[in-house]
Amino acid sequence: MAYELKMPQLGLTMETGTIGEWLKEEGDPVSVGDPLVQVETDKLTNDVESEVSGVLLKIVAAPGDELPVQAVLAYIGEPGEKIETSSAADTGEVSKESGDAQSEEKKEADAKSVERAPGERIRISPLARKTARKLGVDYTGLAGSGPGGRIVQKDILEAEKSPKPAKEENIAKAANDGAAPAELVFESAGLSMMDGDEVIKLTGMRKTVAARMYKSTSEIPSVTTTVKADVTALWKLRKQINEEMDVHYSINDYILKATAKTLRNHKKLLTAWDGNQIIQRAHVNLGMAVALETGLIVPVIRDADRLAVSDISAQAKELARKAREGRLSPEEYQDSTFSVSNMGMYGVESFTPVINQPDAAILGVCAIQDELALNAEGEVELRKVMRLSMTWDHRLMDGTDAAAFQADLRTLLENPMKILL
């Protein structure tokens, strides 16, 4: 019997993946360990390898298809072997092969509604129920196409194509059903298309970023406060160390270290809101925002307060490289307790970063600028200054807590030798 290549679960929270590029074609020989297809999730891109040897008999998932975990992607077997497909009703296998085999009349019948008596039990598969919650589909009136009229995932997907309720109602339903941030349903505004316009499907990372940004700004009573730090001494120290030690530490490396060191004495910034309780975090795990062509990801430097600047610099560079290549492991972008977003390289003078839930705050690092200032002798001199914009959760802290943290961070940056101690 032909081997089924299925959508792997690349992380504990992964529910769906998007097919990228197929690295083999139908009819190609396959060996154990051969990369067959690229799968994109909201966080990374992975090559799915073959666990058997044989011939790639049939590809049933096309590039761009978004499929649930355990969906069949392809079949591998002996040359000329007949493919015996299994039922996709409960496994979530949604393939082109099964889709092509259905007639349009069958598809229409699957999405028909049915009237149920009060209290009548609704027969629905666990995967179909989960998909319904994710997509905001009301399945109580659907007629199932599975055995005995059971509602299966295909029924939910077909029903999702029909007209939906207003945006606010869908969002409320998703929240009531306990949907994850990336599962919020966004409705079309009905924009009129102009000549040359192109519709770009919202999938993968961009979809996740949109949903999480919306959720963060909707749920958190956030405040952004900005302070200005004189980093003239830090600028000179960095240049001196780089030249004498033949290294390439960035200003951001020192900011990450200073931030981690300051957080030790400001526990309220290391908290998380969890329903009716507050979680006090024990670790200083710094998330560092990395911009990609497809969105934004936040890899994590764990226990950054215990690391030297050299270690932070090396980890930051490695994590950023892996993020841009789509090669981060789930452990490398989970469990941040505070985040840093640096927009300084783009000349940004001030901005309002969005909190990376469930963190209590995020520090926005702005551009270094030259300013004239009076020194202790009353003489005018050129100084290098930087603004630090921090957005924080007002449920977890007050203005005095945020101000005290930013004041201590500024003092540390203005006395950079203390960063290294």
CSV table of C-alpha atoms in Angstrom, one decimal, residues 152-325:
chain,number,residue,atom,x,y,z
A,152,VAL,CA,-16.8,16.5,8.7
A,153,GLN,CA,-14.2,19.1,8.0
A,154,LYS,CA,-15.1,19.4,4.3
A,155,ASP,CA,-18.6,20.5,5.3
A,156,ILE,CA,-17.2,23.3,7.4
A,157,LEU,CA,-14.8,24.4,4.6
A,158,GLU,CA,-17.7,24.5,2.1
A,159,ALA,CA,-20.0,26.4,4.6
A,160,GLU,CA,-17.2,28.9,5.2
A,161,LYS,CA,-17.4,30.0,1.5
A,162,SER,CA,-21.0,31.2,2.0
A,163,PRO,CA,-21.9,34.7,3.2
A,164,LYS,CA,-20.7,35.4,6.8
A,165,PRO,CA,-22.0,37.6,9.6
A,166,ALA,CA,-20.5,41.0,10.3
A,167,LYS,CA,-16.9,41.4,11.3
A,168,GLU,CA,-17.7,42.2,14.9
A,169,GLU,CA,-19.9,39.1,15.3
A,170,ASN,CA,-17.2,36.8,13.9
A,171,ILE,CA,-14.6,38.3,16.3
A,172,ALA,CA,-16.9,37.9,19.2
A,173,LYS,CA,-17.7,34.3,18.3
A,174,ALA,CA,-14.0,33.5,17.9
A,175,ALA,CA,-13.3,35.0,21.4
A,176,ASN,CA,-16.2,33.1,23.0
A,177,ASP,CA,-15.0,29.8,21.5
A,178,GLY,CA,-11.5,30.3,22.8
A,179,ALA,CA,-9.9,30.9,19.4
A,180,ALA,CA,-6.2,31.7,19.3
A,181,PRO,CA,-5.0,35.1,18.2
A,182,ALA,CA,-4.2,33.9,14.7
A,183,GLU,CA,-7.7,32.5,14.3
A,184,LEU,CA,-9.6,35.8,14.3
A,185,VAL,CA,-11.7,36.2,11.2
A,186,PHE,CA,-11.3,39.4,9.2
A,187,GLU,CA,-14.0,40.3,6.8
A,188,SER,CA,-13.7,42.1,3.4
A,189,ALA,CA,-14.5,45.8,3.4
A,190,GLY,CA,-15.8,45.4,-0.2
A,191,LEU,CA,-13.2,47.7,-1.7
A,192,SER,CA,-13.6,48.6,-5.4
A,193,MET,CA,-10.8,47.3,-7.6
A,194,MET,CA,-9.0,49.8,-9.8
A,195,ASP,CA,-7.0,49.0,-13.0
A,196,GLY,CA,-3.8,47.2,-12.1
A,197,ASP,CA,-4.8,46.3,-8.6
A,198,GLU,CA,-3.9,42.8,-7.4
A,199,VAL,CA,-5.5,40.6,-4.7
A,200,ILE,CA,-2.9,39.1,-2.4
A,201,LYS,CA,-4.1,36.2,-0.3
A,202,LEU,CA,-3.7,36.7,3.5
A,203,THR,CA,-1.9,33.5,4.6
A,204,GLY,CA,0.9,32.3,6.8
A,205,MET,CA,3.0,34.8,8.7
A,206,ARG,CA,1.2,37.9,7.5
A,207,LYS,CA,-2.1,36.6,8.6
A,208,THR,CA,-0.7,35.7,12.0
A,209,VAL,CA,0.9,39.1,12.5
A,210,ALA,CA,-2.3,40.9,11.5
A,211,ALA,CA,-4.4,38.9,14.0
A,212,ARG,CA,-1.9,39.2,16.9
A,213,MET,CA,-1.5,42.9,16.4
A,214,TYR,CA,-5.2,43.4,16.3
A,215,LYS,CA,-5.7,41.2,19.5
A,216,SER,CA,-2.9,43.0,21.3
A,217,THR,CA,-4.2,46.5,20.6
A,218,SER,CA,-7.8,45.5,21.3
A,219,GLU,CA,-7.2,43.8,24.6
A,220,ILE,CA,-4.4,45.7,26.3
A,221,PRO,CA,-4.8,49.2,27.8
A,222,SER,CA,-1.4,50.3,26.6
A,223,VAL,CA,0.6,53.4,27.2
A,224,THR,CA,3.8,54.5,25.4
A,225,THR,CA,6.4,56.6,27.2
A,226,THR,CA,9.5,58.0,25.6
A,227,VAL,CA,12.8,59.1,27.2
A,228,LYS,CA,16.0,60.5,25.6
A,229,ALA,CA,19.4,59.1,26.4
A,230,ASP,CA,22.8,60.6,25.8
A,231,VAL,CA,24.8,57.7,24.2
A,232,THR,CA,27.9,59.7,23.3
A,233,ALA,CA,30.0,57.7,25.8
A,234,LEU,CA,28.5,54.4,24.5
A,235,TRP,CA,29.3,55.3,20.9
A,236,LYS,CA,32.9,56.0,21.8
A,237,LEU,CA,33.3,52.8,23.9
A,238,ARG,CA,31.8,50.6,21.2
A,239,LYS,CA,34.2,52.0,18.6
A,240,GLN,CA,37.2,51.5,20.9
A,241,ILE,CA,36.3,47.9,21.8
A,242,ASN,CA,35.6,47.0,18.2
A,243,GLU,CA,38.9,48.4,17.1
A,244,GLU,CA,41.0,47.0,19.9
A,245,MET,CA,39.4,43.6,20.1
A,246,ASP,CA,38.7,43.2,16.3
A,247,VAL,CA,35.0,42.5,17.0
A,248,HIS,CA,31.8,43.9,15.5
A,249,TYR,CA,29.4,44.6,18.4
A,250,SER,CA,26.5,46.8,17.5
A,251,ILE,CA,24.9,49.5,19.6
A,252,ASN,CA,21.9,47.2,19.7
A,253,ASP,CA,24.0,44.5,21.4
A,254,TYR,CA,24.7,46.9,24.2
A,255,ILE,CA,21.1,48.0,24.4
A,256,LEU,CA,20.0,44.4,24.7
A,257,LYS,CA,22.5,43.7,27.5
A,258,ALA,CA,21.6,47.0,29.3
A,259,THR,CA,17.9,46.2,29.0
A,260,ALA,CA,18.3,42.7,30.4
A,261,LYS,CA,20.5,44.0,33.3
A,262,THR,CA,18.0,46.7,34.2
A,263,LEU,CA,15.1,44.2,34.1
A,264,ARG,CA,16.6,42.3,37.1
A,265,ASN,CA,15.5,45.2,39.4
A,266,HIS,CA,12.1,45.9,37.8
A,267,LYS,CA,10.1,42.8,38.4
A,268,LYS,CA,6.8,44.4,37.3
A,269,LEU,CA,8.0,44.5,33.8
A,270,LEU,CA,8.6,40.7,33.9
A,271,THR,CA,4.9,39.8,34.4
A,272,ALA,CA,2.1,38.5,32.3
A,273,TRP,CA,-1.7,38.9,32.5
A,274,ASP,CA,-3.5,35.6,32.7
A,275,GLY,CA,-7.3,35.9,33.1
A,276,ASN,CA,-7.9,36.8,36.7
A,277,GLN,CA,-4.3,36.4,37.8
A,278,ILE,CA,-0.8,37.8,37.2
A,279,ILE,CA,2.2,35.6,36.4
A,280,GLN,CA,5.5,36.7,37.8
A,281,ARG,CA,8.2,35.6,35.3
A,282,ALA,CA,11.4,34.1,36.7
A,283,HIS,CA,13.6,34.5,33.5
A,284,VAL,CA,14.8,37.5,31.5
A,285,ASN,CA,14.1,36.2,28.0
A,286,LEU,CA,14.5,39.0,25.5
A,287,GLY,CA,12.5,38.8,22.3
A,288,MET,CA,14.1,40.7,19.5
A,289,ALA,CA,11.8,41.7,16.6
A,290,VAL,CA,13.1,40.8,13.2
A,291,ALA,CA,11.5,42.1,10.0
A,292,LEU,CA,11.0,39.7,7.2
A,293,GLU,CA,9.5,40.1,3.7
A,294,THR,CA,6.5,38.2,4.8
A,295,GLY,CA,6.0,39.7,8.2
A,296,LEU,CA,7.5,40.0,11.6
A,297,ILE,CA,9.0,37.3,14.0
A,298,VAL,CA,10.4,37.6,17.5
A,299,PRO,CA,13.2,35.1,18.2
A,300,VAL,CA,14.2,34.9,21.9
A,301,ILE,CA,17.6,35.3,23.7
A,302,ARG,CA,17.0,33.3,26.9
A,303,ASP,CA,18.3,34.4,30.2
A,304,ALA,CA,19.9,37.4,28.6
A,305,ASP,CA,20.8,39.0,31.9
A,306,ARG,CA,23.3,36.2,32.5
A,307,LEU,CA,25.1,36.6,29.2
A,308,ALA,CA,28.0,38.8,28.3
A,309,VAL,CA,27.7,41.3,25.5
A,310,SER,CA,29.8,38.9,23.3
A,311,ASP,CA,27.3,36.1,23.8
A,312,ILE,CA,24.3,38.4,23.2
A,313,SER,CA,25.9,39.7,20.0
A,314,ALA,CA,26.5,36.2,18.7
A,315,GLN,CA,23.1,34.9,19.6
A,316,ALA,CA,21.4,38.0,18.1
A,317,LYS,CA,23.2,37.6,14.8
A,318,GLU,CA,22.5,33.9,14.6
A,319,LEU,CA,18.9,34.2,15.5
A,320,ALA,CA,18.4,37.0,13.0
A,321,ARG,CA,20.1,35.0,10.2
A,322,LYS,CA,18.0,31.9,10.9
A,323,ALA,CA,14.8,34.0,11.1
A,324,ARG,CA,15.5,35.5,7.6
A,325,GLU,CA,16.2,32.0,6.3
